[in-house]
Short mmCIF file of C-alpha atoms in Angstrom, two decimals:
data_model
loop_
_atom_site.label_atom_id
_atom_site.label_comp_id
_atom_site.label_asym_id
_atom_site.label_seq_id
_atom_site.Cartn_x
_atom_site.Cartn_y
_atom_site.Cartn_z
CA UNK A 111 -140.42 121.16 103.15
CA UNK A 112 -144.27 122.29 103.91
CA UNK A 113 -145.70 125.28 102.73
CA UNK A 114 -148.88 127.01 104.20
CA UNK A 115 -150.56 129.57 103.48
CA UNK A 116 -150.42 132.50 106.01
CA UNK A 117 -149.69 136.11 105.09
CA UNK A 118 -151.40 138.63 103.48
CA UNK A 119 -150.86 142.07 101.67
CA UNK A 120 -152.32 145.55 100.92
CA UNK A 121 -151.57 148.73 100.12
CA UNK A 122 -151.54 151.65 102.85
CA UNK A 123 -151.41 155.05 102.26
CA UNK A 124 -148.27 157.12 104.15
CA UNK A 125 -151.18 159.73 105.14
CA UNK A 126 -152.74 157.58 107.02
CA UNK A 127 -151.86 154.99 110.23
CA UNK A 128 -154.43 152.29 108.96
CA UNK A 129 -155.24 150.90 105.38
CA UNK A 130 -158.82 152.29 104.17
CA UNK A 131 -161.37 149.86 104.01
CA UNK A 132 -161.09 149.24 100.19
CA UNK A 133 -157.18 148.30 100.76
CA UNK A 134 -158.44 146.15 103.63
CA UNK A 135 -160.46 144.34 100.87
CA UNK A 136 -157.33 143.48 98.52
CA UNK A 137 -155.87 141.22 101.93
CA UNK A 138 -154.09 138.71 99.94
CA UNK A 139 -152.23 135.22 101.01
CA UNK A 140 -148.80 134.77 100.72
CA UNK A 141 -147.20 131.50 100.68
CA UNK A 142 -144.64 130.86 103.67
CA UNK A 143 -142.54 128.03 103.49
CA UNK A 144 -141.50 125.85 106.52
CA UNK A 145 -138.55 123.58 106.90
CA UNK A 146 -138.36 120.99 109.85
CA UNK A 147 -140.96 122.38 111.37
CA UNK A 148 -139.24 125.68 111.80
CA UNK A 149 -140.26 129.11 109.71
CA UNK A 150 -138.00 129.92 106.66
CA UNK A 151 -137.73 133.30 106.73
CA UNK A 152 -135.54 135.50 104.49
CA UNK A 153 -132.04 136.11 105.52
CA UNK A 154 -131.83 140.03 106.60
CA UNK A 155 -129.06 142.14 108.30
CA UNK A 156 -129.55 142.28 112.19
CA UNK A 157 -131.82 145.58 113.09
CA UNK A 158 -130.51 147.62 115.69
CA UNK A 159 -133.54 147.22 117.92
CA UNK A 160 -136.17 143.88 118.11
CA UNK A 161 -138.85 144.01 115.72
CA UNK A 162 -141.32 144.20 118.66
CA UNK A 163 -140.19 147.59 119.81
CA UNK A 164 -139.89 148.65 116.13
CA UNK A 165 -143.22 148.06 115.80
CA UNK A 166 -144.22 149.61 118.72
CA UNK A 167 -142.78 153.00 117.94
CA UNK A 168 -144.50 153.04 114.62
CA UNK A 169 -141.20 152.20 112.65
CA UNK A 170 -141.66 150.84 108.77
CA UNK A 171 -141.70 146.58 109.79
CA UNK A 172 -142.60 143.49 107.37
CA UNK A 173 -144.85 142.02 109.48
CA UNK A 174 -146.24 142.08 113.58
CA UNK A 175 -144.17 141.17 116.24
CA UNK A 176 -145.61 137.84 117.89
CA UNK A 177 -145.40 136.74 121.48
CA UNK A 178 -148.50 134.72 123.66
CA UNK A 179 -149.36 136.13 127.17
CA UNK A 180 -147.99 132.74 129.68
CA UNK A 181 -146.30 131.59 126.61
CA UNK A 182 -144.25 129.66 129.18
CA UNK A 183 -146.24 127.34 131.17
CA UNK A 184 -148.30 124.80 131.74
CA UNK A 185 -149.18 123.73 128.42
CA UNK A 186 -146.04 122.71 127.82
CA UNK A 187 -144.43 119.53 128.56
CA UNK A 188 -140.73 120.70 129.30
CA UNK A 189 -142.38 123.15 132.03
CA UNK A 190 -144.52 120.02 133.35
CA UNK A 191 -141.50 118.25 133.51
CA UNK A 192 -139.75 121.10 135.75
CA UNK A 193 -143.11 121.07 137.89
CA UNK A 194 -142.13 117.34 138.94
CA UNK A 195 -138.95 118.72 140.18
CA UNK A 196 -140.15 121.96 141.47
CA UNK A 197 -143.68 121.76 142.65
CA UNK A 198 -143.54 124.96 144.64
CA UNK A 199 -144.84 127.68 141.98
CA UNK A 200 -142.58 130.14 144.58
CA UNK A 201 -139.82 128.64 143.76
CA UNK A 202 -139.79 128.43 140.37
CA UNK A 203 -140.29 131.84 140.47
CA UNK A 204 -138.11 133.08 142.98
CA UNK A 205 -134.98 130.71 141.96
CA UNK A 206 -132.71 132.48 139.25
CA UNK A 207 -131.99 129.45 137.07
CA UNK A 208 -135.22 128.16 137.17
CA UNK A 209 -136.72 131.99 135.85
CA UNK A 210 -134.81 131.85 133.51
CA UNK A 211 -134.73 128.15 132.01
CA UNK A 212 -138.74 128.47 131.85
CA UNK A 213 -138.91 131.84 129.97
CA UNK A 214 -136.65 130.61 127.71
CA UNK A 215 -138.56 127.09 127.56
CA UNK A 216 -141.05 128.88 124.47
CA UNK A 217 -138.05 130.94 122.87
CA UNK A 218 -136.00 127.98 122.20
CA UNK A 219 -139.18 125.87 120.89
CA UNK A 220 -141.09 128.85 118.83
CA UNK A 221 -138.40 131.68 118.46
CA UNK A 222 -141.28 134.35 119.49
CA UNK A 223 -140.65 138.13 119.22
CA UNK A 224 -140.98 138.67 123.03
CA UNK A 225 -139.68 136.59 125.49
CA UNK A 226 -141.36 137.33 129.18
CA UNK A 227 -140.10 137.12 132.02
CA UNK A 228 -141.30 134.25 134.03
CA UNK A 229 -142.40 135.38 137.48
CA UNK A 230 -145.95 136.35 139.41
CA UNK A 231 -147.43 140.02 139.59
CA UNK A 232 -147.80 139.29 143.51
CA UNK A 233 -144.03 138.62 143.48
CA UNK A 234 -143.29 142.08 144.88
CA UNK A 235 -145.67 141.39 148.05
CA UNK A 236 -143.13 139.63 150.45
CA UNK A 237 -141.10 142.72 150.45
CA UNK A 238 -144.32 144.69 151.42
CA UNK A 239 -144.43 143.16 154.50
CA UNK A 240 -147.38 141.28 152.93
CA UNK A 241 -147.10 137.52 153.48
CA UNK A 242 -148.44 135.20 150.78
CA UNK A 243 -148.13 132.07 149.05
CA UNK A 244 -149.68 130.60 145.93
CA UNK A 245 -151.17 127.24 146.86
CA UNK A 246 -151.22 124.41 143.86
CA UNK A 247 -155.54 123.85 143.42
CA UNK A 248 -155.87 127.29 145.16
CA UNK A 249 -153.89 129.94 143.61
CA UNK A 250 -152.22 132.95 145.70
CA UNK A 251 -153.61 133.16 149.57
CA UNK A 252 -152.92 136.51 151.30
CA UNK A 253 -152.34 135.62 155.24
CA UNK A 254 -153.53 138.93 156.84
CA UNK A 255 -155.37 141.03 154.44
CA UNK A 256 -155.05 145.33 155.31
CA UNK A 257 -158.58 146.46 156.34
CA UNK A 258 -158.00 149.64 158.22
CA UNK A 259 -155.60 152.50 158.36
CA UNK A 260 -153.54 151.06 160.29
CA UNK A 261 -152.91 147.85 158.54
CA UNK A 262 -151.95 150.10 155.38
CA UNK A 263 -149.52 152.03 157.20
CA UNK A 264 -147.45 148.36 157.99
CA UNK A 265 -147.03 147.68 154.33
CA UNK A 266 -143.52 149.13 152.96
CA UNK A 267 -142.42 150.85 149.70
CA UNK A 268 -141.18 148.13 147.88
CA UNK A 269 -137.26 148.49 147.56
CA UNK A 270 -136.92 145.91 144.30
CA UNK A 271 -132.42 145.28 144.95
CA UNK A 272 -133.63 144.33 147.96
CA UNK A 273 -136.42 142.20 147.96
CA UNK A 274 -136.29 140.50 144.63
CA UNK A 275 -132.40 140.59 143.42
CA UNK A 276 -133.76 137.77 141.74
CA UNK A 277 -135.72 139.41 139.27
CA UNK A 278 -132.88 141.58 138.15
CA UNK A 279 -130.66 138.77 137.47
CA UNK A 280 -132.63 136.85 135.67
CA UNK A 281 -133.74 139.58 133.37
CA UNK A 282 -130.10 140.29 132.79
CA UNK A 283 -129.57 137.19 132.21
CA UNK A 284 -132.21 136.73 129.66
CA UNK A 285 -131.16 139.87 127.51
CA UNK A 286 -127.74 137.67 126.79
CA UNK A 287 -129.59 134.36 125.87
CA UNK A 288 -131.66 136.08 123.74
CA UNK A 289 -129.41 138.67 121.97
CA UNK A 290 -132.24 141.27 120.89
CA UNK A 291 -133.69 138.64 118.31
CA UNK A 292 -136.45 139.40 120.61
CA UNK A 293 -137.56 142.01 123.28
CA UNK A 294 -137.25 140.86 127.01
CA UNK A 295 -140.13 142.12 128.49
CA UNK A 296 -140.83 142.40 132.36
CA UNK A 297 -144.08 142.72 134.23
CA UNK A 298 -146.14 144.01 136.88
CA UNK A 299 -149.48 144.48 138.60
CA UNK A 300 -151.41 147.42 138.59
CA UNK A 301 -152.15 149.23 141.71
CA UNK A 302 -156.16 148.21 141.91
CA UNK A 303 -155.23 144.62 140.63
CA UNK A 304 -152.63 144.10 143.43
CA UNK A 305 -154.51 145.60 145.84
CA UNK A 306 -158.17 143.86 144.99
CA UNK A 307 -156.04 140.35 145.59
CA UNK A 308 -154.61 142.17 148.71
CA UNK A 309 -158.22 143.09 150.50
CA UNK A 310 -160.02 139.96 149.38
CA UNK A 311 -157.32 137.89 150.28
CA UNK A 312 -156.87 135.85 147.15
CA UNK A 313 -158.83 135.60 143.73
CA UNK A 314 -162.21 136.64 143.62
CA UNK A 315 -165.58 136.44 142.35
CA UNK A 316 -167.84 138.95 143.24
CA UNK A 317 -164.83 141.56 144.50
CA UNK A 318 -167.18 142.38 147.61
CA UNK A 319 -164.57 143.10 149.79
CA UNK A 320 -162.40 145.45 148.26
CA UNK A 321 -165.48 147.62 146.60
CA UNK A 322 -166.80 147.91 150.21
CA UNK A 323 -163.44 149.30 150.93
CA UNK A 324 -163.88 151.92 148.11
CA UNK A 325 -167.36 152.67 149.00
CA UNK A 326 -167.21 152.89 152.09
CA UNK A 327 -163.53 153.54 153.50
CA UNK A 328 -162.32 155.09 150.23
CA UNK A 329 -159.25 157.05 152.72
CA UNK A 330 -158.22 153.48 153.38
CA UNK A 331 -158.04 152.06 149.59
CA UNK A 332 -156.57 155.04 148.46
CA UNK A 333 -153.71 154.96 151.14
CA UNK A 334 -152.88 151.05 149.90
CA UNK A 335 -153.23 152.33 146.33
CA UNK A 336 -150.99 154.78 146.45
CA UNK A 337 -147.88 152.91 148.08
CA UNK A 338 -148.67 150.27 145.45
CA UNK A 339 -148.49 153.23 142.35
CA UNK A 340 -145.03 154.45 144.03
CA UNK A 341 -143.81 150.83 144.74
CA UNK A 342 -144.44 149.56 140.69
CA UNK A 343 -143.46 152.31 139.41
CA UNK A 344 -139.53 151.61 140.97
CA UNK A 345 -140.42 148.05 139.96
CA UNK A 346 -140.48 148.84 136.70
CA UNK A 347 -137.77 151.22 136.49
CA UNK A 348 -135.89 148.01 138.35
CA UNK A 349 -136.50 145.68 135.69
CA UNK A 350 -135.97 148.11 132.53
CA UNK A 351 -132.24 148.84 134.36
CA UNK A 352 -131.89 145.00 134.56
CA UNK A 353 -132.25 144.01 130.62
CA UNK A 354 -136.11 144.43 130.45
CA UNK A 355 -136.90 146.37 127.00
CA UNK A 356 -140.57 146.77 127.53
CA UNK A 357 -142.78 146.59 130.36
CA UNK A 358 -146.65 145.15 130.46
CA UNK A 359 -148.83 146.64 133.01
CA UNK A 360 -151.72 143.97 134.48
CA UNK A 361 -154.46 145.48 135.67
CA UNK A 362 -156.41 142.59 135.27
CA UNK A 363 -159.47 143.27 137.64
CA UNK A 364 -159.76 147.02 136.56
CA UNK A 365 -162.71 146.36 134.52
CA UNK A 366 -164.56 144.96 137.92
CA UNK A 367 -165.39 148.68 138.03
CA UNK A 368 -167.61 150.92 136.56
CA UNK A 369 -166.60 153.98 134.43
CA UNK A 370 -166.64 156.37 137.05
CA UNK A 371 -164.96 154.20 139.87
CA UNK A 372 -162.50 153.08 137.09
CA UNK A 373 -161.72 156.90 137.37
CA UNK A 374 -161.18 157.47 140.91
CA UNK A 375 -159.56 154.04 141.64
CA UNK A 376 -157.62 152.81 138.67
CA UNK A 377 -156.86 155.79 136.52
CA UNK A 378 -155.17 158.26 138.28
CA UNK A 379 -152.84 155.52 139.62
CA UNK A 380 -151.79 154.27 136.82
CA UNK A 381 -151.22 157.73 134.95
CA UNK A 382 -148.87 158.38 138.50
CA UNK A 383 -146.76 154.97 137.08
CA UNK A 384 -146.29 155.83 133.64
CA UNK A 385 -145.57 159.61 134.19
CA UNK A 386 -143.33 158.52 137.10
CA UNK A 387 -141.27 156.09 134.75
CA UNK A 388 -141.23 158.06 131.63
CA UNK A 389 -139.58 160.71 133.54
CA UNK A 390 -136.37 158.72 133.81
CA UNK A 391 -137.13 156.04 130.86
CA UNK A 392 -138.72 158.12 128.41
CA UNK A 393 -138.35 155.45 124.98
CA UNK A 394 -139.35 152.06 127.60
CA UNK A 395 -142.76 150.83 125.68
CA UNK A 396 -145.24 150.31 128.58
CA UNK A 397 -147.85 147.79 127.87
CA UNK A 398 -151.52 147.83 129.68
CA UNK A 399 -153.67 144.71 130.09
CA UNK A 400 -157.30 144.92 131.38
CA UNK A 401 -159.40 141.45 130.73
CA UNK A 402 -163.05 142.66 129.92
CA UNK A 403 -162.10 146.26 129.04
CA UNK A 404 -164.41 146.41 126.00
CA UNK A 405 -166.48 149.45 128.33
CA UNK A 406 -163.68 151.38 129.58
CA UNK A 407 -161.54 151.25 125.98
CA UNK A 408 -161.47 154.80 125.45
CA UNK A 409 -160.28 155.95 128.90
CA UNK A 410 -157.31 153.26 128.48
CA UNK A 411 -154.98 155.74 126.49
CA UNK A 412 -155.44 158.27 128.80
CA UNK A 413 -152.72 156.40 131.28
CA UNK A 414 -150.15 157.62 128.80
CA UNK A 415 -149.16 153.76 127.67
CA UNK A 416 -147.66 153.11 124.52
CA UNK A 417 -149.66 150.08 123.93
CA UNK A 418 -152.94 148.94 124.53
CA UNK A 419 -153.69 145.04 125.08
CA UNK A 420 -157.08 144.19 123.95
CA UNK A 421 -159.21 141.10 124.95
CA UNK A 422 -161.00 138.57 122.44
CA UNK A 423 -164.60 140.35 123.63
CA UNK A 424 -163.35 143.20 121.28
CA UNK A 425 -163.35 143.34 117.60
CA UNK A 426 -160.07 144.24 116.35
CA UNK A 427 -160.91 146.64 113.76
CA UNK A 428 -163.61 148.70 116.26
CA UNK A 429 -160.42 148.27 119.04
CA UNK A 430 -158.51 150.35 116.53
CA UNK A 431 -160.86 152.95 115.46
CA UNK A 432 -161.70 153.56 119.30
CA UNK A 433 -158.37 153.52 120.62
CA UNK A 434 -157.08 155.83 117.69
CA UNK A 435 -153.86 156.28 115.65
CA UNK A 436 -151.50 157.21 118.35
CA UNK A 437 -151.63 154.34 120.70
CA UNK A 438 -149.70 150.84 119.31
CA UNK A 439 -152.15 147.74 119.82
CA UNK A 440 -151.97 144.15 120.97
CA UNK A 441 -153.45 141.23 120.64
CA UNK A 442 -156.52 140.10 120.52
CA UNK A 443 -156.75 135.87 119.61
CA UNK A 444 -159.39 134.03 121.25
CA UNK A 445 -157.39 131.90 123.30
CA UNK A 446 -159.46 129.08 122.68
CA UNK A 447 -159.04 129.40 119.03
CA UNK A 448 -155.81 127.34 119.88
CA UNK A 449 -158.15 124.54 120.47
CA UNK A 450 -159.21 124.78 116.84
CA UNK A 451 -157.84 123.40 113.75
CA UNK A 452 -154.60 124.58 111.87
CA UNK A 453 -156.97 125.37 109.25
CA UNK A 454 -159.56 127.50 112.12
CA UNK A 455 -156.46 128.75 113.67
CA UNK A 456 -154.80 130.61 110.56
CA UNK A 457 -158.33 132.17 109.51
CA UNK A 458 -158.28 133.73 112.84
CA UNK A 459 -155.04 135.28 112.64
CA UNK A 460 -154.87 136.64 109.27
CA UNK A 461 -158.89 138.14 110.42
CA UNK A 462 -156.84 139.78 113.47
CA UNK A 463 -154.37 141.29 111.36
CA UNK A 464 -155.91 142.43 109.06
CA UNK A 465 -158.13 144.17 111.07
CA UNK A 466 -155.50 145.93 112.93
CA UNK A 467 -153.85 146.91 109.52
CA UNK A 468 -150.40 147.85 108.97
CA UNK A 469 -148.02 148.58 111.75
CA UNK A 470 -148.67 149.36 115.58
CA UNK A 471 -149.78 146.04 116.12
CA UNK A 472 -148.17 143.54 118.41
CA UNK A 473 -149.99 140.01 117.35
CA UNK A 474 -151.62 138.10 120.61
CA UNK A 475 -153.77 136.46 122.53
CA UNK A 476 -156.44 138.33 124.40
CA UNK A 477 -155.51 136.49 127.38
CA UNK A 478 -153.47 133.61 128.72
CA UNK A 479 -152.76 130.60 127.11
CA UNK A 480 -155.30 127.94 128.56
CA UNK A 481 -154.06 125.01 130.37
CA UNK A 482 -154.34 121.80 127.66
CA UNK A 483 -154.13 123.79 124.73
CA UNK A 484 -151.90 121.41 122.40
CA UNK A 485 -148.33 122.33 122.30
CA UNK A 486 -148.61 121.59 117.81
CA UNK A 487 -151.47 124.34 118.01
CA UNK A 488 -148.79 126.80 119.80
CA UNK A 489 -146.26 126.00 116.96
CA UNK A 490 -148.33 126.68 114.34
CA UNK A 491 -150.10 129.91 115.95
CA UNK A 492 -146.36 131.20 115.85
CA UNK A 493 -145.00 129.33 112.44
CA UNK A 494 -148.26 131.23 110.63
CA UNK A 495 -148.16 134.77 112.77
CA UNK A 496 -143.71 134.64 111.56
CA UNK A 497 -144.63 133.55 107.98
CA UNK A 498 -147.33 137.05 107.43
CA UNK A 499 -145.95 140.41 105.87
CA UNK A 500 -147.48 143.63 105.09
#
């Protein structure tokens, strides 16, 4: 048996969403105890719903929920093992089994409190009448990017039973592995993210190409916006029928714009998706994700999500404050704090935590796991973030 130290405790008042500063000061460490490697947590009668959503909704918990944006991938070695078999990234994420043997790949190692689906926010594209692929070295390459009016008006509504059955059965599938211990969650792009990879034909640096479509043929992006609000929208509605419990909205290259563009271009589209899907799934948590979003914080809740993700760029406690009490919060670990010690690693996490204070807080990364980031680092991350309570 190994015992760390890894929680801490305060005092909150039931007036208030957040501990005061002064309760923030009494942050104590709790002892957790570890056996085999694997978190020793007290025995408690199954809860109706997964902590996560709990949490989420603002319900009395004992601790955050943990799960790691690309929690399964390439840092570990059971998914490089796969990659030997299956070097097309397509079909590992296109191929039921495979979906759902690699989402499962970090449940079945570190027991998180999410377990993600395992799939690509450009997955939906195919059935667009999009073509793309996502080349090893290279990442995703759009063939024929849509410039004009005309190339807008080829790309479909996307019809999800029909284009990705896939994606449905491997969600279902994944609700029965998992057996709400943890919240399946599903995923999709934003309508600027998808359709900035769209114009510029892949990844980007300087996003030239898709602001001089907004600039200057702002008819045009809006048109390719707008079938991309409609089409995730149904996507996500798809995947919450399917076994999906909570949804995370990427809108990853968002914060490529300024306030007021963020306004025209992002916003309203992304209000459109929530409203659209609350309508007919009013209790599905939607989570948003925007990389850099430190400047546009504040206009964030205004989509209507019930979480925001936050980046490492952001302190926790100034996320909260800004964001205010009636919008959950995620994250925000330095990814590369995983590249720390254990020692470096805990300090960080009980710092997050405590600055998000009690409840409403879903315990993260503020990005992606990094490629080489040691598999023991992950374990602990998770043994530590499952040993904390309130």
């Amino acid at each position: 048996m190994s015992c760390i130290y890894s929680s801490v405790s305060f005092s909150i008042s039931s007036k208030s969403a957040f501990p005061s500063s002064s309760s923030r000061s009494n942050f104590k460490p709790r002892i957790s105890c570890s056996v085999g490697g694997t978190v020793a947590e007290p025995k408690t009668i199954n809860a109706t719903e997964p902590l996560l959503l709990d949490a989420v909704r603002g319900k009395e918990v004992e601790r955050p929920p943990v799960w790691l944006m690309r929690q399964a991938g390439r840092y570990m070695k059971s998914y490089q093992t796969l990659c030997e078999k299956h070097p097309s990234f397509r079909e590992r994420s296109e191929n039921v089994d495979l979906v759902v043997e690699i989402s499962l790949q970090p449940w079945k190692v570190f027991q998180p409190d999410g377990v993600i689906l395992f799939s690509d926010i450009l997955t939906p594209l195919s059935g667009m009448n999009i073509p793309f692929d996502i080349i090893k070295g290279k990442g995703p390459v759009i063939f024929d990017p849509p410039t004009t009016l005309s190339d807008v008006e080829k790309v479909r509504e996307f019809i999800p039973e029909e284009s990705v059955p896939y994606v449905g059965e491997a969600l279902t599938i994944l609700r029965k592995e998992v057996n709400n211990q943890a919240a399946v969650l599903g995923f999709v792009g934003a309508p600027f993210t998808l359709a900035s990879y769209v114009v510029e034909g892949g990844s980007s640096k300087n996003f030239t190409k898709i602001k001089r479509l907004a600039f200057a043929e702002p008819k045009v992006l809006h048109s390719l916006l707008q079938v991309f609000a409609t089409s995730m929208a149904k996507y996500i509605r798809y995947q919450a029928d399917h076994g999906a419990q909570a949804v995370q909205i990427f809108d990853s290259w968002a914060t490529e714009l300024s306030p007021v563009d963020f306004e025209e271009f992002s916003l309203p589209y992304l209000k459109q998706i929530v409203e659209a899907v609350k309508l007919t799934h009013p209790d599905l948590p939607l989570i948003l994700y925007a990389s850099g979003s430190g400047g546009l914080l504040e206009r964030l809740p205004l989509t209507g999500v019930d979480v925001v993700s936050l980046d490492w760029t952001v302190d926790m406690a100034d996320g909260r404050r800004r964001l205010g009490p009636n919008v959950a919060i995620q994250g925000n670990v330095d990814p590369g704090v995983l590249f720390g010690s254990k020692e470096f690693i805990t300090n960080r996490i009980n710092d997050t935590v405590k600055k998000a204070g009690k409840g409403k807080h879903i315990l993260n990364l503020g990005h992606g796991i990094k490629v080489g980031t040691p598999e023991e680092n992950v374990a602990h991350f998770f043994e530590v973030a499952k040993g904390l309570r309130y």
